[in-house]
Amino acid sequence: MNRFLQRRLLATGVTLVAIGVLGVLRWVVTQRLGHAAVMTGWTTLACVLLLTLIGLRRRIPVLPLWTMSTWVQIHIYTGLFATAAYALHVPTLLASGTFEGGLAILFLAVAGSGVYGLYVSRSAPKRLTAVAGEYRFEQIGWHRSRIAQLADQLVTDQLGAAGGGPEAAAVLSQFYTQTLQPFFLSRPGLVYVAVPSGGRRRRILAQLNELDRYLEAGTRDAAGRFAALVRMRDDLDYHFALQLRLRGWLVLHSLLSIALLVWATVHVLLVLRFLG
């Protein structure tokens, strides 16, 4: 932990020194009646280009160029420096005008999505490890179908032959048809994906527990198996929601970054043409 903290403090210190040097250079150029905005503009564009290239490098892990964690740290601190360079480049964080204002909004959107990505990439893995099971995102659909098949098989093979009389089996079968089967066959809704919680799980398990007084030995065993499948499906949906959040952020951040690079390049070309 001490070594980890030392690396972070060193990287933060180097970044702050670099920001300070850029601020001093901007002040010197301004005092000499130079175009300080040109210098900070080129710096910001270079950082955006570097950040885009780093993002591409992260998608090619086979290249023998440092570890992925190293590239992630470079990306984070380069992004911090780029934000400071942008703040030194513009007179106001949100520029006026359609072109400059749109470029400013796009830059702030990329910076904001980067901060969100830093949060979600740190918090999501910890939350996933606290939930039972390990699922690859591409296989979640198969696992979802498999759980639904197991529930159907439980109704067909075990519930019909369960002891305790036809009344108990009928009660549990009706609950399966009305509540459990729609739960197992449906995909998690947008609200759950946005804010995953255990509310559905607790509600269904509570309803299943209320049926206990109508059940006997065989049907109670089937109800316990249903409860296990509900927990498994809820854990699967939780994995799906958090992994989808990570993937969605990565796609959005990448698209915004590419759009920013193109827009900023056009901005630089227009400025160079204006300066002659």
mmCIF file of C-alpha atoms in Angstrom:
data_model
loop_
_atom_site.group_PDB
_atom_site.id
_atom_site.type_symbol
_atom_site.label_atom_id
_atom_site.label_comp_id
_atom_site.label_asym_id
_atom_site.label_seq_id
_atom_site.Cartn_x
_atom_site.Cartn_y
_atom_site.Cartn_z
ATOM 1 C CA MET A 1 0.000 0.000 0.000
ATOM 2 C CA ASN A 2 2.870 2.391 0.777
ATOM 3 C CA ARG A 3 4.443 1.767 -2.609
ATOM 4 C CA PHE A 4 1.062 2.257 -4.285
ATOM 5 C CA LEU A 5 0.580 5.562 -2.467
ATOM 6 C CA GLN A 6 4.099 6.687 -3.338
ATOM 7 C CA ARG A 7 3.522 6.070 -7.049
ATOM 8 C CA ARG A 8 0.271 8.017 -6.973
ATOM 9 C CA LEU A 9 1.847 10.919 -5.087
ATOM 10 C CA LEU A 10 4.784 10.968 -7.514
ATOM 11 C CA ALA A 11 2.504 10.953 -10.567
ATOM 12 C CA THR A 12 0.324 13.676 -9.073
ATOM 13 C CA GLY A 13 3.376 15.762 -8.216
ATOM 14 C CA VAL A 14 4.830 15.446 -11.719
ATOM 15 C CA THR A 15 1.493 16.414 -13.239
ATOM 16 C CA LEU A 16 1.152 19.464 -11.004
ATOM 17 C CA VAL A 17 4.709 20.536 -11.847
ATOM 18 C CA ALA A 18 3.948 20.182 -15.563
ATOM 19 C CA ILE A 19 0.798 22.287 -15.132
ATOM 20 C CA GLY A 20 2.823 24.897 -13.252
ATOM 21 C CA VAL A 21 5.465 24.995 -16.014
ATOM 22 C CA LEU A 22 2.767 25.446 -18.644
ATOM 23 C CA GLY A 23 1.244 28.274 -16.606
ATOM 24 C CA VAL A 24 4.618 30.009 -16.321
ATOM 25 C CA LEU A 25 5.269 29.631 -20.056
ATOM 26 C CA ARG A 26 1.866 31.098 -20.803
ATOM 27 C CA TRP A 27 2.635 34.074 -18.565
ATOM 28 C CA VAL A 28 6.063 34.622 -20.212
ATOM 29 C CA VAL A 29 4.609 34.478 -23.716
ATOM 30 C CA THR A 30 1.860 36.909 -22.724
ATOM 31 C CA GLN A 31 4.383 39.335 -21.234
ATOM 32 C CA ARG A 32 6.335 39.255 -24.486
ATOM 33 C CA LEU A 33 3.123 40.018 -26.422
ATOM 34 C CA GLY A 34 3.138 36.589 -28.040
ATOM 35 C CA HIS A 35 0.227 34.313 -28.843
ATOM 36 C CA ALA A 36 -0.082 32.381 -25.603
ATOM 37 C CA ALA A 37 -3.384 30.908 -26.760
ATOM 38 C CA VAL A 38 -1.607 29.286 -29.693
ATOM 39 C CA MET A 39 0.876 27.589 -27.377
ATOM 40 C CA THR A 40 -1.778 26.330 -24.968
ATOM 41 C CA GLY A 41 -3.992 25.347 -27.893
ATOM 42 C CA TRP A 42 -1.295 23.185 -29.455
ATOM 43 C CA THR A 43 -0.607 21.681 -26.038
ATOM 44 C CA THR A 44 -4.256 20.810 -25.522
ATOM 45 C CA LEU A 45 -4.566 19.316 -29.016
ATOM 46 C CA ALA A 46 -1.421 17.242 -28.479
ATOM 47 C CA CYS A 47 -2.846 15.936 -25.206
ATOM 48 C CA VAL A 48 -6.156 15.018 -26.858
ATOM 49 C CA LEU A 49 -4.276 13.170 -29.610
ATOM 50 C CA LEU A 50 -2.120 11.378 -27.044
ATOM 51 C CA LEU A 51 -5.170 10.394 -25.003
ATOM 52 C CA THR A 52 -6.837 8.976 -28.125
ATOM 53 C CA LEU A 53 -3.720 6.962 -28.980
ATOM 54 C CA ILE A 54 -3.530 5.675 -25.417
ATOM 55 C CA GLY A 55 -7.139 4.560 -25.714
ATOM 56 C CA LEU A 56 -6.274 2.666 -28.894
ATOM 57 C CA ARG A 57 -3.263 1.087 -27.173
ATOM 58 C CA ARG A 58 -5.503 -0.173 -24.374
ATOM 59 C CA ARG A 59 -7.521 -2.089 -26.966
ATOM 60 C CA ILE A 60 -4.402 -3.904 -28.253
ATOM 61 C CA PRO A 61 -3.125 -5.601 -25.088
ATOM 62 C CA VAL A 62 -0.805 -7.965 -26.978
ATOM 63 C CA LEU A 63 1.699 -5.220 -27.765
ATOM 64 C CA PRO A 64 4.758 -5.443 -25.462
ATOM 65 C CA LEU A 65 4.554 -1.811 -24.366
ATOM 66 C CA TRP A 66 4.249 -1.659 -20.575
ATOM 67 C CA THR A 67 1.307 -3.088 -18.680
ATOM 68 C CA MET A 68 -2.329 -2.083 -19.043
ATOM 69 C CA SER A 69 -2.353 -0.595 -15.545
ATOM 70 C CA THR A 70 0.575 1.647 -16.507
ATOM 71 C CA TRP A 71 -1.261 2.895 -19.577
ATOM 72 C CA VAL A 72 -4.383 3.548 -17.520
ATOM 73 C CA GLN A 73 -2.367 5.708 -15.113
ATOM 74 C CA ILE A 74 -0.766 7.583 -18.021
ATOM 75 C CA HIS A 75 -4.222 8.162 -19.446
ATOM 76 C CA ILE A 76 -5.551 9.511 -16.139
ATOM 77 C CA TYR A 77 -2.744 11.991 -15.486
ATOM 78 C CA THR A 78 -2.519 13.073 -19.126
ATOM 79 C CA GLY A 79 -6.238 13.797 -18.969
ATOM 80 C CA LEU A 80 -5.716 15.862 -15.826
ATOM 81 C CA PHE A 81 -2.963 17.851 -17.529
ATOM 82 C CA ALA A 82 -5.097 18.297 -20.671
ATOM 83 C CA THR A 83 -7.945 19.740 -18.581
ATOM 84 C CA ALA A 84 -5.564 22.252 -17.011
ATOM 85 C CA ALA A 85 -4.156 23.129 -20.441
ATOM 86 C CA TYR A 86 -7.676 23.741 -21.719
ATOM 87 C CA ALA A 87 -8.440 25.981 -18.735
ATOM 88 C CA LEU A 88 -5.296 28.003 -19.493
ATOM 89 C CA HIS A 89 -6.187 28.160 -23.187
ATOM 90 C CA VAL A 90 -9.704 29.580 -23.037
ATOM 91 C CA PRO A 91 -10.870 32.885 -21.532
ATOM 92 C CA THR A 92 -13.966 31.130 -20.108
ATOM 93 C CA LEU A 93 -14.610 27.424 -19.636
ATOM 94 C CA LEU A 94 -17.810 27.629 -21.698
ATOM 95 C CA ALA A 95 -17.158 29.703 -24.796
ATOM 96 C CA SER A 96 -19.777 31.679 -26.666
ATOM 97 C CA GLY A 97 -20.662 31.099 -30.287
ATOM 98 C CA THR A 98 -21.879 27.973 -32.006
ATOM 99 C CA PHE A 99 -18.526 26.532 -33.060
ATOM 100 C CA GLU A 100 -16.422 27.468 -30.027
ATOM 101 C CA GLY A 101 -19.290 26.806 -27.638
ATOM 102 C CA GLY A 102 -19.891 23.380 -29.118
ATOM 103 C CA LEU A 103 -16.186 22.582 -28.896
ATOM 104 C CA ALA A 104 -16.122 23.674 -25.248
ATOM 105 C CA ILE A 105 -19.174 21.565 -24.395
ATOM 106 C CA LEU A 106 -17.610 18.584 -26.150
ATOM 107 C CA PHE A 107 -14.335 18.965 -24.244
ATOM 108 C CA LEU A 108 -16.145 19.259 -20.916
ATOM 109 C CA ALA A 109 -18.256 16.223 -21.828
ATOM 110 C CA VAL A 110 -15.118 14.185 -22.521
ATOM 111 C CA ALA A 111 -13.549 15.374 -19.261
ATOM 112 C CA GLY A 112 -16.728 14.636 -17.311
ATOM 113 C CA SER A 113 -17.093 11.176 -18.840
ATOM 114 C CA GLY A 114 -13.459 10.538 -17.958
ATOM 115 C CA VAL A 115 -14.081 11.403 -14.312
ATOM 116 C CA TYR A 116 -17.166 9.179 -14.298
ATOM 117 C CA GLY A 117 -15.170 6.393 -15.927
ATOM 118 C CA LEU A 118 -12.512 6.665 -13.244
ATOM 119 C CA TYR A 119 -15.208 6.254 -10.606
ATOM 120 C CA VAL A 120 -17.077 3.392 -12.244
ATOM 121 C CA SER A 121 -13.919 1.489 -13.201
ATOM 122 C CA ARG A 122 -12.811 1.587 -9.562
ATOM 123 C CA SER A 123 -16.158 0.892 -7.902
ATOM 124 C CA ALA A 124 -17.754 -1.657 -10.260
ATOM 125 C CA PRO A 125 -15.124 -4.437 -9.894
ATOM 126 C CA LYS A 126 -15.342 -4.221 -6.099
ATOM 127 C CA ARG A 127 -19.125 -4.439 -6.231
ATOM 128 C CA LEU A 128 -18.972 -7.379 -8.633
ATOM 129 C CA THR A 129 -16.601 -9.351 -6.428
ATOM 130 C CA ALA A 130 -19.078 -8.954 -3.571
ATOM 131 C CA VAL A 131 -21.712 -10.854 -5.592
ATOM 132 C CA ALA A 132 -21.648 -14.602 -6.130
ATOM 133 C CA GLY A 133 -20.628 -15.909 -9.551
ATOM 134 C CA GLU A 134 -18.317 -14.840 -12.342
ATOM 135 C CA TYR A 135 -19.931 -14.177 -15.708
ATOM 136 C CA ARG A 136 -18.511 -12.997 -19.003
ATOM 137 C CA PHE A 137 -20.707 -10.307 -20.518
ATOM 138 C CA GLU A 138 -21.050 -12.191 -23.814
ATOM 139 C CA GLN A 139 -22.357 -15.267 -21.984
ATOM 140 C CA ILE A 140 -24.887 -13.567 -19.715
ATOM 141 C CA GLY A 141 -27.718 -14.167 -22.188
ATOM 142 C CA TRP A 142 -26.943 -17.888 -22.213
ATOM 143 C CA HIS A 143 -26.872 -18.014 -18.405
ATOM 144 C CA ARG A 144 -30.204 -16.186 -18.293
ATOM 145 C CA SER A 145 -31.792 -18.737 -20.619
ATOM 146 C CA ARG A 146 -30.250 -21.594 -18.661
ATOM 147 C CA ILE A 147 -31.788 -20.386 -15.385
ATOM 148 C CA ALA A 148 -35.208 -20.148 -17.063
ATOM 149 C CA GLN A 149 -34.790 -23.703 -18.382
ATOM 150 C CA LEU A 150 -33.880 -24.985 -14.912
ATOM 151 C CA ALA A 151 -37.016 -23.353 -13.500
ATOM 152 C CA ASP A 152 -39.182 -24.959 -16.176
ATOM 153 C CA GLN A 153 -37.543 -28.300 -15.554
ATOM 154 C CA LEU A 154 -38.213 -27.933 -11.847
ATOM 155 C CA VAL A 155 -41.917 -27.442 -12.544
ATOM 156 C CA THR A 156 -42.060 -30.364 -14.943
ATOM 157 C CA ASP A 157 -39.912 -32.931 -13.185
ATOM 158 C CA GLN A 158 -40.190 -32.169 -9.482
ATOM 159 C CA LEU A 159 -43.205 -30.055 -8.685
ATOM 160 C CA GLY A 160 -45.656 -32.418 -10.331
ATOM 161 C CA ALA A 161 -44.266 -35.351 -8.362
ATOM 162 C CA ALA A 162 -43.858 -33.448 -5.073
ATOM 163 C CA GLY A 163 -45.533 -34.772 -1.994
ATOM 164 C CA GLY A 164 -48.030 -32.849 0.054
ATOM 165 C CA GLY A 165 -51.116 -33.176 -2.105
ATOM 166 C CA PRO A 166 -52.280 -31.494 -5.306
ATOM 167 C CA GLU A 167 -53.411 -28.329 -3.491
ATOM 168 C CA ALA A 168 -49.871 -27.396 -2.389
ATOM 169 C CA ALA A 169 -48.481 -28.159 -5.848
ATOM 170 C CA ALA A 170 -51.254 -26.087 -7.462
ATOM 171 C CA VAL A 171 -50.473 -23.078 -5.230
ATOM 172 C CA LEU A 172 -46.781 -23.160 -6.089
ATOM 173 C CA SER A 173 -47.483 -23.772 -9.796
ATOM 174 C CA GLN A 174 -49.777 -20.755 -9.899
ATOM 175 C CA PHE A 175 -47.147 -18.588 -8.224
ATOM 176 C CA TYR A 176 -44.597 -19.796 -10.744
ATOM 177 C CA THR A 177 -46.844 -18.968 -13.691
ATOM 178 C CA GLN A 178 -47.857 -15.529 -12.415
ATOM 179 C CA THR A 179 -44.624 -14.296 -10.816
ATOM 180 C CA LEU A 180 -41.572 -16.491 -11.258
ATOM 181 C CA GLN A 181 -41.842 -17.367 -14.936
ATOM 182 C CA PRO A 182 -42.161 -13.716 -16.106
ATOM 183 C CA PHE A 183 -39.190 -12.865 -13.885
ATOM 184 C CA PHE A 184 -37.014 -15.625 -15.323
ATOM 185 C CA LEU A 185 -37.993 -14.941 -18.947
ATOM 186 C CA SER A 186 -37.723 -11.139 -18.926
ATOM 187 C CA ARG A 187 -34.631 -8.993 -19.279
ATOM 188 C CA PRO A 188 -33.791 -6.437 -16.568
ATOM 189 C CA GLY A 189 -35.495 -3.110 -17.211
ATOM 190 C CA LEU A 190 -33.843 0.252 -17.786
ATOM 191 C CA VAL A 191 -34.529 1.374 -14.223
ATOM 192 C CA TYR A 192 -32.768 -1.665 -12.811
ATOM 193 C CA VAL A 193 -29.835 -1.267 -15.210
ATOM 194 C CA ALA A 194 -29.489 2.388 -14.222
ATOM 195 C CA VAL A 195 -29.839 1.743 -10.480
ATOM 196 C CA PRO A 196 -29.427 -1.982 -9.723
ATOM 197 C CA SER A 197 -30.800 -2.986 -6.347
ATOM 198 C CA GLY A 198 -32.081 -6.012 -4.484
ATOM 199 C CA GLY A 199 -35.679 -4.788 -4.356
ATOM 200 C CA ARG A 200 -37.039 -7.324 -6.880
ATOM 201 C CA ARG A 201 -35.199 -10.145 -5.197
ATOM 202 C CA ARG A 202 -36.481 -9.306 -1.732
ATOM 203 C CA ARG A 203 -40.044 -8.831 -2.987
ATOM 204 C CA ILE A 204 -40.182 -12.182 -4.808
ATOM 205 C CA LEU A 205 -38.505 -14.067 -1.980
ATOM 206 C CA ALA A 206 -40.914 -12.504 0.515
ATOM 207 C CA GLN A 207 -43.888 -13.587 -1.606
ATOM 208 C CA LEU A 208 -42.407 -17.056 -1.926
ATOM 209 C CA ASN A 209 -41.901 -17.220 1.818
ATOM 210 C CA GLU A 210 -45.557 -16.289 2.400
ATOM 211 C CA LEU A 211 -46.567 -19.442 0.528
ATOM 212 C CA ASP A 212 -44.775 -21.618 3.063
ATOM 213 C CA ARG A 213 -47.908 -22.129 5.174
ATOM 214 C CA TYR A 214 -49.658 -23.698 2.157
ATOM 215 C CA LEU A 215 -46.787 -26.075 1.369
ATOM 216 C CA GLU A 216 -45.582 -29.360 2.740
ATOM 217 C CA ALA A 217 -42.374 -31.382 2.526
ATOM 218 C CA GLY A 218 -42.047 -31.929 -1.233
ATOM 219 C CA THR A 219 -43.340 -28.547 -2.337
ATOM 220 C CA ARG A 220 -41.202 -26.794 0.287
ATOM 221 C CA ASP A 221 -38.140 -28.384 -1.295
ATOM 222 C CA ALA A 222 -39.257 -27.131 -4.715
ATOM 223 C CA ALA A 223 -39.891 -23.660 -3.266
ATOM 224 C CA GLY A 224 -36.364 -23.650 -1.845
ATOM 225 C CA ARG A 225 -34.962 -24.491 -5.269
ATOM 226 C CA PHE A 226 -37.020 -21.669 -6.800
ATOM 227 C CA ALA A 227 -35.593 -19.304 -4.187
ATOM 228 C CA ALA A 228 -32.046 -20.370 -5.119
ATOM 229 C CA LEU A 229 -32.769 -19.711 -8.808
ATOM 230 C CA VAL A 230 -34.202 -16.281 -7.966
ATOM 231 C CA ARG A 231 -30.998 -15.372 -6.120
ATOM 232 C CA MET A 232 -28.874 -16.677 -8.972
ATOM 233 C CA ARG A 233 -30.876 -14.720 -11.549
ATOM 234 C CA ASP A 234 -30.730 -11.535 -9.482
ATOM 235 C CA ASP A 235 -26.951 -11.862 -9.118
ATOM 236 C CA LEU A 236 -26.710 -12.403 -12.871
ATOM 237 C CA ASP A 237 -28.751 -9.261 -13.558
ATOM 238 C CA TYR A 238 -26.513 -7.324 -11.185
ATOM 239 C CA HIS A 239 -23.447 -8.452 -13.141
ATOM 240 C CA PHE A 240 -25.203 -7.498 -16.365
ATOM 241 C CA ALA A 241 -26.079 -3.998 -15.138
ATOM 242 C CA LEU A 242 -22.586 -3.157 -13.904
ATOM 243 C CA GLN A 243 -20.777 -4.657 -16.878
ATOM 244 C CA LEU A 244 -23.134 -2.883 -19.279
ATOM 245 C CA ARG A 245 -22.424 0.359 -17.437
ATOM 246 C CA LEU A 246 -18.691 -0.146 -17.944
ATOM 247 C CA ARG A 247 -19.057 -1.015 -21.608
ATOM 248 C CA GLY A 248 -21.508 1.785 -22.275
ATOM 249 C CA TRP A 249 -19.202 4.315 -20.674
ATOM 250 C CA LEU A 250 -16.232 3.054 -22.685
ATOM 251 C CA VAL A 251 -18.094 3.339 -25.988
ATOM 252 C CA LEU A 252 -19.475 6.802 -25.181
ATOM 253 C CA HIS A 253 -16.127 8.105 -23.936
ATOM 254 C CA SER A 254 -14.346 6.790 -27.038
ATOM 255 C CA LEU A 255 -16.876 8.329 -29.441
ATOM 256 C CA LEU A 256 -16.755 11.677 -27.649
ATOM 257 C CA SER A 257 -12.942 11.615 -27.676
ATOM 258 C CA ILE A 258 -12.774 10.961 -31.423
ATOM 259 C CA ALA A 259 -15.331 13.701 -32.090
ATOM 260 C CA LEU A 260 -13.323 16.086 -29.902
ATOM 261 C CA LEU A 261 -10.097 15.298 -31.775
ATOM 262 C CA VAL A 262 -11.743 15.977 -35.145
ATOM 263 C CA TRP A 263 -13.468 19.165 -33.961
ATOM 264 C CA ALA A 264 -10.313 20.475 -32.285
ATOM 265 C CA THR A 265 -8.270 19.782 -35.436
ATOM 266 C CA VAL A 266 -10.727 21.801 -37.524
ATOM 267 C CA HIS A 267 -10.532 24.563 -34.901
ATOM 268 C CA VAL A 268 -6.720 24.663 -35.163
ATOM 269 C CA LEU A 269 -6.837 24.781 -38.977
ATOM 270 C CA LEU A 270 -9.250 27.709 -38.855
ATOM 271 C CA VAL A 271 -7.068 29.548 -36.366
ATOM 272 C CA LEU A 272 -3.936 28.993 -38.471
ATOM 273 C CA ARG A 273 -5.751 30.314 -41.514
ATOM 274 C CA PHE A 274 -6.905 33.371 -39.558
ATOM 275 C CA LEU A 275 -3.369 34.052 -38.322
ATOM 276 C CA GLY A 276 -2.136 33.814 -41.880
#
